Short mmCIF file of C-alpha atoms in Angstrom, two decimals:
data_model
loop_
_atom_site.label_atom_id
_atom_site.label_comp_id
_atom_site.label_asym_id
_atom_site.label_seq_id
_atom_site.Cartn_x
_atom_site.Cartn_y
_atom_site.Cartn_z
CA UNK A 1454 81.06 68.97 79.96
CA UNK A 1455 80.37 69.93 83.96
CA UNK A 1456 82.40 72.21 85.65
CA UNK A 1457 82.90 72.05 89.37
CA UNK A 1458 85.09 73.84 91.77
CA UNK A 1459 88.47 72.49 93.04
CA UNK A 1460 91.39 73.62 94.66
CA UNK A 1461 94.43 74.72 92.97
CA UNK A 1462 96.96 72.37 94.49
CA UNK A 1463 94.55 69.43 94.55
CA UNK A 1464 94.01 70.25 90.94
CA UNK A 1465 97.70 69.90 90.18
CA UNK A 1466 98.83 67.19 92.45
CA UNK A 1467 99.42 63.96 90.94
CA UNK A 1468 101.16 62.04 88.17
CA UNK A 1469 99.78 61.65 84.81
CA UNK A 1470 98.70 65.51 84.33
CA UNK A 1471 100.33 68.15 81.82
CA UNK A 1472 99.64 71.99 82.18
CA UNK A 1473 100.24 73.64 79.01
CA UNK A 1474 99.84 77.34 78.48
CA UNK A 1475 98.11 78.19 75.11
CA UNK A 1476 100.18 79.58 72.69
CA UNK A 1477 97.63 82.96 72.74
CA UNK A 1478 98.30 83.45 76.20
CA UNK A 1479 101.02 86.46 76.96
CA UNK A 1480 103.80 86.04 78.65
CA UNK A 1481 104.46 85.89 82.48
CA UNK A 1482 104.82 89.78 82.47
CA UNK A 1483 103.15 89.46 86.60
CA UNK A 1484 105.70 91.02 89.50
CA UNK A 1485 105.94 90.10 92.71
CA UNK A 1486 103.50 92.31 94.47
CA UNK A 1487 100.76 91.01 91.05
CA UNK A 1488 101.47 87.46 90.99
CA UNK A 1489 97.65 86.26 89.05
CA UNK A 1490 99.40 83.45 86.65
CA UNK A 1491 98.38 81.27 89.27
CA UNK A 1492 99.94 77.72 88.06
CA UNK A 1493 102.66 79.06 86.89
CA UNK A 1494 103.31 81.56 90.38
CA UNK A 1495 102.56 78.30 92.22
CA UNK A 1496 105.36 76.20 90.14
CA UNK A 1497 108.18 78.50 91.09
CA UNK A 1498 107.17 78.41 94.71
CA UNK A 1499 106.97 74.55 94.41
CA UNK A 1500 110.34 74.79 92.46
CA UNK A 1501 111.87 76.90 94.80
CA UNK A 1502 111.25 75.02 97.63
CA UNK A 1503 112.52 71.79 95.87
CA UNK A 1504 115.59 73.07 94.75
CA UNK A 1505 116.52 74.27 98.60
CA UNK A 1506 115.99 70.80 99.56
CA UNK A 1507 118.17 69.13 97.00
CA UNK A 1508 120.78 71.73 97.37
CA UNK A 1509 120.88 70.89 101.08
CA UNK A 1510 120.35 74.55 102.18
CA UNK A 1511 116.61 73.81 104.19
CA UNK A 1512 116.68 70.39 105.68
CA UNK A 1513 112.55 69.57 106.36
CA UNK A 1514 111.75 67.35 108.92
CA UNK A 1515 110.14 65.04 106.60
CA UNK A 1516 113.05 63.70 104.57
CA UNK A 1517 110.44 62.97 101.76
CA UNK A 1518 109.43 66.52 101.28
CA UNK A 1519 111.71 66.79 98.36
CA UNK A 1520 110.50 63.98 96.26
CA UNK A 1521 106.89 64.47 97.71
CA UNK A 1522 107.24 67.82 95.81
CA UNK A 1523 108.92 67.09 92.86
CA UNK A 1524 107.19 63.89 92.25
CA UNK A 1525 102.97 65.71 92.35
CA UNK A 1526 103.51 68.94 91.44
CA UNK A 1527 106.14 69.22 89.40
CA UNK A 1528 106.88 66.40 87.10
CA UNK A 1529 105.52 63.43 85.74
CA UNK A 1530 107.87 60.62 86.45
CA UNK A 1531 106.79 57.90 83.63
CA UNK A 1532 107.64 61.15 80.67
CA UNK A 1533 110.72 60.99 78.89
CA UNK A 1534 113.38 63.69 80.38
CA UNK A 1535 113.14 66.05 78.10
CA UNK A 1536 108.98 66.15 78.12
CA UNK A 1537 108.37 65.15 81.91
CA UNK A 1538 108.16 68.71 83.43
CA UNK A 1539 104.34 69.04 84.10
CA UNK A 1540 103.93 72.94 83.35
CA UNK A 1541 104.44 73.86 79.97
CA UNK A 1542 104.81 77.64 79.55
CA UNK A 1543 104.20 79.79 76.08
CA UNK A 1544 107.50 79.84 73.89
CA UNK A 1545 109.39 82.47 75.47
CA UNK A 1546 109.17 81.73 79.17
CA UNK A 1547 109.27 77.44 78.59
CA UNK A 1548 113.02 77.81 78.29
CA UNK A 1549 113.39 79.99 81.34
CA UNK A 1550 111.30 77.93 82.99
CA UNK A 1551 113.51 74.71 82.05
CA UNK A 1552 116.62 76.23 83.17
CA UNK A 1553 115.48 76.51 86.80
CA UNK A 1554 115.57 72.83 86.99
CA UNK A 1555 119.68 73.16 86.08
CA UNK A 1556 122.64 75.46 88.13
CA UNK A 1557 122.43 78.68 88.78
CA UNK A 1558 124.86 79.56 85.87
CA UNK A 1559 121.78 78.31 83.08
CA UNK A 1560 119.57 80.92 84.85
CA UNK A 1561 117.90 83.50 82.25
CA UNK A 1562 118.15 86.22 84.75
CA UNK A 1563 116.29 89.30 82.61
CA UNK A 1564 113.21 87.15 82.58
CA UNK A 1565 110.47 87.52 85.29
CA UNK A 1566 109.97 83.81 86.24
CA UNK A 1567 113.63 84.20 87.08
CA UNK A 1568 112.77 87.08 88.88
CA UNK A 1569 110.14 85.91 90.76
CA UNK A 1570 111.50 82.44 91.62
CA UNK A 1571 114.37 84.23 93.40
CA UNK A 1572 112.02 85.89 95.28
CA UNK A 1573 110.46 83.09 97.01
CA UNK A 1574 114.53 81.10 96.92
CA UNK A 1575 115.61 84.19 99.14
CA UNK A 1576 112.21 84.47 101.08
CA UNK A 1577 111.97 80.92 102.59
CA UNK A 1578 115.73 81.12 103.39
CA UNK A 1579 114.49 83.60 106.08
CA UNK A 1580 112.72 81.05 107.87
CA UNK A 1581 109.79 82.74 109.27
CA UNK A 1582 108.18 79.30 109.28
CA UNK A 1583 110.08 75.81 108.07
CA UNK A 1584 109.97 75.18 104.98
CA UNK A 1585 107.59 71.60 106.33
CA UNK A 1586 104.80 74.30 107.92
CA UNK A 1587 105.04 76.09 104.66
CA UNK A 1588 104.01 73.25 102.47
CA UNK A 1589 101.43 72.30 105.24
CA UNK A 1590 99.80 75.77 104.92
CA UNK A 1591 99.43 75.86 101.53
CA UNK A 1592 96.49 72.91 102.02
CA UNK A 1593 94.14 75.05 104.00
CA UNK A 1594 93.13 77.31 106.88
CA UNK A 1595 92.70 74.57 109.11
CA UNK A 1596 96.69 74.32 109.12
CA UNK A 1597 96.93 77.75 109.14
CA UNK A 1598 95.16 77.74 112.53
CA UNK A 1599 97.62 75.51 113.65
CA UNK A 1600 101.29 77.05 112.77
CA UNK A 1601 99.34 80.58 114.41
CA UNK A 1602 99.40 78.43 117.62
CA UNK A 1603 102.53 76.86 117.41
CA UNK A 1604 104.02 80.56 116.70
CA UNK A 1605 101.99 82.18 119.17
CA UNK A 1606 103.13 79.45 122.01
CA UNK A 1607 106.81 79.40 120.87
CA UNK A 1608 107.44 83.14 120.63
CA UNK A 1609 107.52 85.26 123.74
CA UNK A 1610 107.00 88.52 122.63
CA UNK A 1611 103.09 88.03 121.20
CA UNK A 1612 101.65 86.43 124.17
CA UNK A 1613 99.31 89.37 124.85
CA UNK A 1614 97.42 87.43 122.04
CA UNK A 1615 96.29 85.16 124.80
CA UNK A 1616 94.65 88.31 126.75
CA UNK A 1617 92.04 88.72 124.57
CA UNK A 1618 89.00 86.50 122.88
CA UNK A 1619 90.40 83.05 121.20
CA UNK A 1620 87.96 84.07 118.22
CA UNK A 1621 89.57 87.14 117.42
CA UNK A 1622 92.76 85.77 115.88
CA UNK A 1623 90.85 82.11 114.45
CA UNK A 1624 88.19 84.82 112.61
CA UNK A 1625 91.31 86.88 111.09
CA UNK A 1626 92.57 83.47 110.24
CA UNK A 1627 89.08 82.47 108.51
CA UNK A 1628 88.93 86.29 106.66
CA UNK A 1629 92.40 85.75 105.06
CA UNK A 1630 91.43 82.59 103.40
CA UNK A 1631 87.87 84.00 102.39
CA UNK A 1632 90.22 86.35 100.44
CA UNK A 1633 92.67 84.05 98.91
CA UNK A 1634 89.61 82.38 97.71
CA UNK A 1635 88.02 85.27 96.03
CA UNK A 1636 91.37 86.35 94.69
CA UNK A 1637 91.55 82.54 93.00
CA UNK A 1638 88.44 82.83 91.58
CA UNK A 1639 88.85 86.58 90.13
CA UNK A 1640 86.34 88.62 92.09
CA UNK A 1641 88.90 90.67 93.87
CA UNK A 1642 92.40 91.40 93.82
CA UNK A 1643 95.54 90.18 95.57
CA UNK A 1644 94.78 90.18 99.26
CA UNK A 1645 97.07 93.20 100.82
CA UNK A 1646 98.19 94.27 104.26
CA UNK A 1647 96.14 97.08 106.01
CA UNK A 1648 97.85 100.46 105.88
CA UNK A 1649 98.08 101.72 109.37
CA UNK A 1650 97.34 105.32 108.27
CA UNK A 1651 94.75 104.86 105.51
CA UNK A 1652 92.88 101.66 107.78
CA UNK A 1653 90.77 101.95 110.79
CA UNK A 1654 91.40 99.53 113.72
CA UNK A 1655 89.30 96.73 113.98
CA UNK A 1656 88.56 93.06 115.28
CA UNK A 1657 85.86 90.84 115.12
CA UNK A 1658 83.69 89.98 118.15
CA UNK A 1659 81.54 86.40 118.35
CA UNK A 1660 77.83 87.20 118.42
CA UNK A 1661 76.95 84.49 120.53
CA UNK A 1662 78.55 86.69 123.46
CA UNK A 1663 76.42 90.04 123.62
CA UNK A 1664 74.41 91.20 125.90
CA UNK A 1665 72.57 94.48 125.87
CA UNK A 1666 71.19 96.69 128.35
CA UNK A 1667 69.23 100.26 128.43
CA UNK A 1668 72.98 102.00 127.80
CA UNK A 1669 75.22 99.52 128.23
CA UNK A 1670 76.43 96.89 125.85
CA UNK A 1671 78.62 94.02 127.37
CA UNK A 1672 81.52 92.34 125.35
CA UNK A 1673 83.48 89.70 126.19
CA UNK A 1674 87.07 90.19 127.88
CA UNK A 1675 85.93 93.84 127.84
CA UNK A 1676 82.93 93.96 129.97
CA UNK A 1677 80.29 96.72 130.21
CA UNK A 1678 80.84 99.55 128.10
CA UNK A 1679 78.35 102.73 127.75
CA UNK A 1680 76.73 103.00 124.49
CA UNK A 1681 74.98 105.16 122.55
CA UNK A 1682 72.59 103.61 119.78
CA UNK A 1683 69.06 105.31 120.57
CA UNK A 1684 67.41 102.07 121.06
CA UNK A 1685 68.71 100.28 117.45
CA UNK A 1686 70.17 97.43 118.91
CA UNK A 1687 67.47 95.15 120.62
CA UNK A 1688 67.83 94.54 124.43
CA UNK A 1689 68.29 91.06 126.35
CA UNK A 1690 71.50 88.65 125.76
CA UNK A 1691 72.27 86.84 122.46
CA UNK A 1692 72.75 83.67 123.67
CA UNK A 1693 70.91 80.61 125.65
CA UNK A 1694 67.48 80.51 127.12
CA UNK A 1695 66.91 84.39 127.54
CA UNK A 1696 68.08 85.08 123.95
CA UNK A 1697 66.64 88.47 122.63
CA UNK A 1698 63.60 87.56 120.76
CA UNK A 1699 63.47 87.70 117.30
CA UNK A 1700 66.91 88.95 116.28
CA UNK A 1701 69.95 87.48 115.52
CA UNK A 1702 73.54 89.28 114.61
CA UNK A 1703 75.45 88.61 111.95
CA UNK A 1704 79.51 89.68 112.20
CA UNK A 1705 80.18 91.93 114.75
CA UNK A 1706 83.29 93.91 114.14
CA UNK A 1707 84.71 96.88 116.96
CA UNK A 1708 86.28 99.60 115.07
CA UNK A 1709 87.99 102.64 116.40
CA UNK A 1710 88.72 105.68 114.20
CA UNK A 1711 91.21 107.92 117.04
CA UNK A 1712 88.46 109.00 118.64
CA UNK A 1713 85.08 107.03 119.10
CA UNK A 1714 84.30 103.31 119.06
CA UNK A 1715 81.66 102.01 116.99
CA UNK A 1716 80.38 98.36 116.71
CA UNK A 1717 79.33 97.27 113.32
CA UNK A 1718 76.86 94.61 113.26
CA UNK A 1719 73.59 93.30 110.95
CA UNK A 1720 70.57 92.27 112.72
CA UNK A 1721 68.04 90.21 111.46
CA UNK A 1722 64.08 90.89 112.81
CA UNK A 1723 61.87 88.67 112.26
CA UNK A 1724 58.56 90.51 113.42
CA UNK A 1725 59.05 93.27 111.49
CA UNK A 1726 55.55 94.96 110.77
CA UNK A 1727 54.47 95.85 107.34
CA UNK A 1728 53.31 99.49 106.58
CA UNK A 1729 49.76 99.60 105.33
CA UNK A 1730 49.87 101.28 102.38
CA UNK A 1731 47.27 104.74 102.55
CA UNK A 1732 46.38 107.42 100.37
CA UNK A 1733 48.12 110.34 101.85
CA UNK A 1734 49.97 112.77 99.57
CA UNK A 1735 53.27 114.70 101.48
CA UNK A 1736 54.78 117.70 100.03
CA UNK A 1737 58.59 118.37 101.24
CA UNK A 1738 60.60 121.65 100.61
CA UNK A 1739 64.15 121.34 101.07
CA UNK A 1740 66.12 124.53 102.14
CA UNK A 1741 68.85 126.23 103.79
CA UNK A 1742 67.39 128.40 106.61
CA UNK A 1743 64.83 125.31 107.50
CA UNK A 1744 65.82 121.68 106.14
CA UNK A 1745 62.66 120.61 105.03
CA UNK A 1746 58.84 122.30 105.32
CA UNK A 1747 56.32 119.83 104.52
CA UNK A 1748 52.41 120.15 103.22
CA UNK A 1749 50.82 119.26 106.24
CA UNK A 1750 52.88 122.24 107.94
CA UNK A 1751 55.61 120.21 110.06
CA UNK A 1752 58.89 121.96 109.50
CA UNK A 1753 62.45 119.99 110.41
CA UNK A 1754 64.75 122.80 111.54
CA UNK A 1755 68.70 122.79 110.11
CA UNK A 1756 70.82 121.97 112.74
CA UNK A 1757 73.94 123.05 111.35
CA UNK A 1758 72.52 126.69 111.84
CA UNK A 1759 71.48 126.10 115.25
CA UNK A 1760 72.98 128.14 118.10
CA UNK A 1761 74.57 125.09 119.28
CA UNK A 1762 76.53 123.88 116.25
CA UNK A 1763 77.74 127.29 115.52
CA UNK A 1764 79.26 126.96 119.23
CA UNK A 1765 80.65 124.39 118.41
CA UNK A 1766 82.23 125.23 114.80
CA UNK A 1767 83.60 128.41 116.73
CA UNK A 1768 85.14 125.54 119.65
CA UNK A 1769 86.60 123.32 116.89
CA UNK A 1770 87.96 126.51 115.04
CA UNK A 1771 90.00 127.46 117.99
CA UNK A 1772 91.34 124.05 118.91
CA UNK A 1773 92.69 123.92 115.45
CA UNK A 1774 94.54 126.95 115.20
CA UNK A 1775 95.88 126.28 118.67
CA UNK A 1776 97.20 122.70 117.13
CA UNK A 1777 98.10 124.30 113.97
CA UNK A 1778 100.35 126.74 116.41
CA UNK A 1779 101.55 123.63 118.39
CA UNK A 1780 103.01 122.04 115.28
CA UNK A 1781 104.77 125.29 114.02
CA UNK A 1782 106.25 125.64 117.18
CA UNK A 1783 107.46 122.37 117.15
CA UNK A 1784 109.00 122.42 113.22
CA UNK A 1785 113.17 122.67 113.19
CA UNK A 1786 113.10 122.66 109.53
CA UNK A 1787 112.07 121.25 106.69
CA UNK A 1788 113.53 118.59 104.26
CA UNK A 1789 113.21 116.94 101.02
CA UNK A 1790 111.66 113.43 100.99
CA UNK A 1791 109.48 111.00 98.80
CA UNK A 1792 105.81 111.04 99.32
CA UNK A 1793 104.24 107.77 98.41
CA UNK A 1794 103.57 108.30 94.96
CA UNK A 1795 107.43 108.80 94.51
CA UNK A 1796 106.69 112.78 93.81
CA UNK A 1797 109.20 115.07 95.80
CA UNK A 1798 107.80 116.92 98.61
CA UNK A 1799 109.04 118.42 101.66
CA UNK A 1800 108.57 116.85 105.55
CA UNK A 1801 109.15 118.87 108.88
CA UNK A 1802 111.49 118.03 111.28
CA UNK A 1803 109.83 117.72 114.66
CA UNK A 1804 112.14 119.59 117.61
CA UNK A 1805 110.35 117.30 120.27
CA UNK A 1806 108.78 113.64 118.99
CA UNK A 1807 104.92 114.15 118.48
CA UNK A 1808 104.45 111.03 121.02
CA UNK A 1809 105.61 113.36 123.27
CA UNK A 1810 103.45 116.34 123.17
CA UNK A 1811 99.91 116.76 124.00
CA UNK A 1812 96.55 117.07 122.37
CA UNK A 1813 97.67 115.25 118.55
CA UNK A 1814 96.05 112.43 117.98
CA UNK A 1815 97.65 108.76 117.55
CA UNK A 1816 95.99 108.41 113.57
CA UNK A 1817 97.91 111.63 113.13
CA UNK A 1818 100.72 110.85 113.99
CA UNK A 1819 100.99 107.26 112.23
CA UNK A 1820 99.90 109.35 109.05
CA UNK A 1821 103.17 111.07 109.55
#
């Protein structure tokens, strides 16, 4: 036997094929938000999509959708009735899954292929996309690309996509289905949304487009921006005849934490010199007063009891307190809520919005 890799829906489409779920196998006990039964979760979204074809809720624009659906994915057409659905479940969910083929009124509604089926009956009805893009998307990132566009060019509100690099948005594209992909094959979990509060902001810059100067780093739609790298990144542009020598980047990504802006990049070098290896012994004390006193009598003062830091500790002190007095200032009152762990806990009520006063950073106030 040789295995070899295939997608999922190329693996299920056509006639002639029967998916049966050992009889060891558990259950589908997955929820919405865990959906890792991946033939089965795909069936009910196949399923789903059928039924609001037949039922003449979603008309697609290709009036063979239906039968395109039903036809590879879900049955096989030369079986008897009663044996031609394709997915055979364990015991308990194979009759559920039967009665979704029937009305509503056969529906085994405490089961969770019931439960999850609804799901994605309700959320195509919504019609963020038609329901012909949807079954285009499922084949790749390639289409994926292409219903972005067609949203992007359609919808007036997110035009300001256009303002910045093309790559941006094709490279978010490109990371979602590098995801999807290690979800399938079990090296990560579900693929989830960024948290606004817990995530820093971030995009993804092409690294055929950088050019670097003493202390200035040029990006593209941005232009020159000031840096501070002491001398890590080599100097020259990235791209063409005057290349930097001898290094090329690997994934740029811009990230901004409410404060600074850092670029994240890997750099290959390929003159990097070898250390000769010598003889010499070093001794290194690690301390408080000094951070390290080595043998040969170099010693590596502590900054953090410098005359400087301290300053600074003392600044940073202050600035608190003053925000910490800002914020009390600003409290009404106080009232019960729901943190996110479902625990209660109590949240101020703000007097003025926090938008609206100064010196509170935006992260702080989206953590709010």
């Amino acid at each position: 036997m040789k295995g070899s890799e295939c997608r999922l829906i190329e693996y299920m489409e056509g006639s002639k094929k029967r998916f049966i779920i050992p009889v060891y196998q558990r259950n589908y006990d997955w929820k919405m938000e865990n959906c890792q039964q991946r033939l089965t979760t795909v069936s009910l979204l196949f399923l789903a999509m059928y039924n609001l074809i037949t039922n003449n809720i979603i008309v697609p624009q290709d009036s063979s959708l239906g039968k395109q659906i039903y036809e590879d994915f879900l049955v096989d057409k030369y079986q008897l009735q009663d044996t031609r659905i394709k997915l055979k479940p364990v015991k308990n969910d194979q009759k559920v899954f039967g009665k979704l083929f029937e009305s509503t009124d056969e529906y085994i509604r405490e089961s969770n292929l019931t439960t999850n089926y609804n799901y994605f009956y309700d959320r195509i009805q919504k019609q963020e996309i038609t329901i012909d893009q949807l079954f285009d998307a499922i084949f790749g990132k390639g289409e994926m690309k292409k219903l972005f566009k067609h949203f992007r060019d359609e919808n007036e509100e997110v035009k300001w996509i256009l303002e910045c690099s093309s790559e941006i948005p094709d490279q978010a594209l490109c990371d979602l289905d590098d995801a999807y992909k290690r979800f399938w094959k079990g090296k990560t979990d579900f693929p989830r949304w960024k948290r606004k509060h817990k995530s820093e902001l971030s995009f993804y810059h092409s690294s055929n487009k950088i050019k670097v100067k003493e202390d200035r780093i040029y990006f593209e739609k941005i232009g020159w921006v000031k840096i501070k790298d002491e001398n890590r990144l080599v100097r020259g542009v990235y791209k063409g005849k005057n290349k930097a020598e001898n290094a090329k980047v690997y994934n740029p990504r811009i990230k901004y934490n409410g404060k600074y802006w850092y670029l994240a990049v890997a750099i290959e070098m390929n003159d990097r010199k070898k250390e000769e290896k010598s003889d010499i012994r070093l001794g290194i004390d690690v301390g408080l007063k000094e951070l390290a006193t080595c043998s040969d009598t170099k010693v590596f003062p502590n900054i953090n009891k410098s005359k400087k830091i301290k300053k600074l500790e003392k600044r940073l002190k202050k600035e608190q307190r003053k925000s910490s007095r800002q914020l009390c200032a600003n409290t009404d009152h106080y009232e019960k809520s729901k943190d996110k762990n479902g625990k209660d806990c109590f949240k101020p009520v703000w007097k003025k919005p926090l938008k609206e006063c100064k010196n509170i950073q935006k992260p702080y106030i989206d953590g709010i």
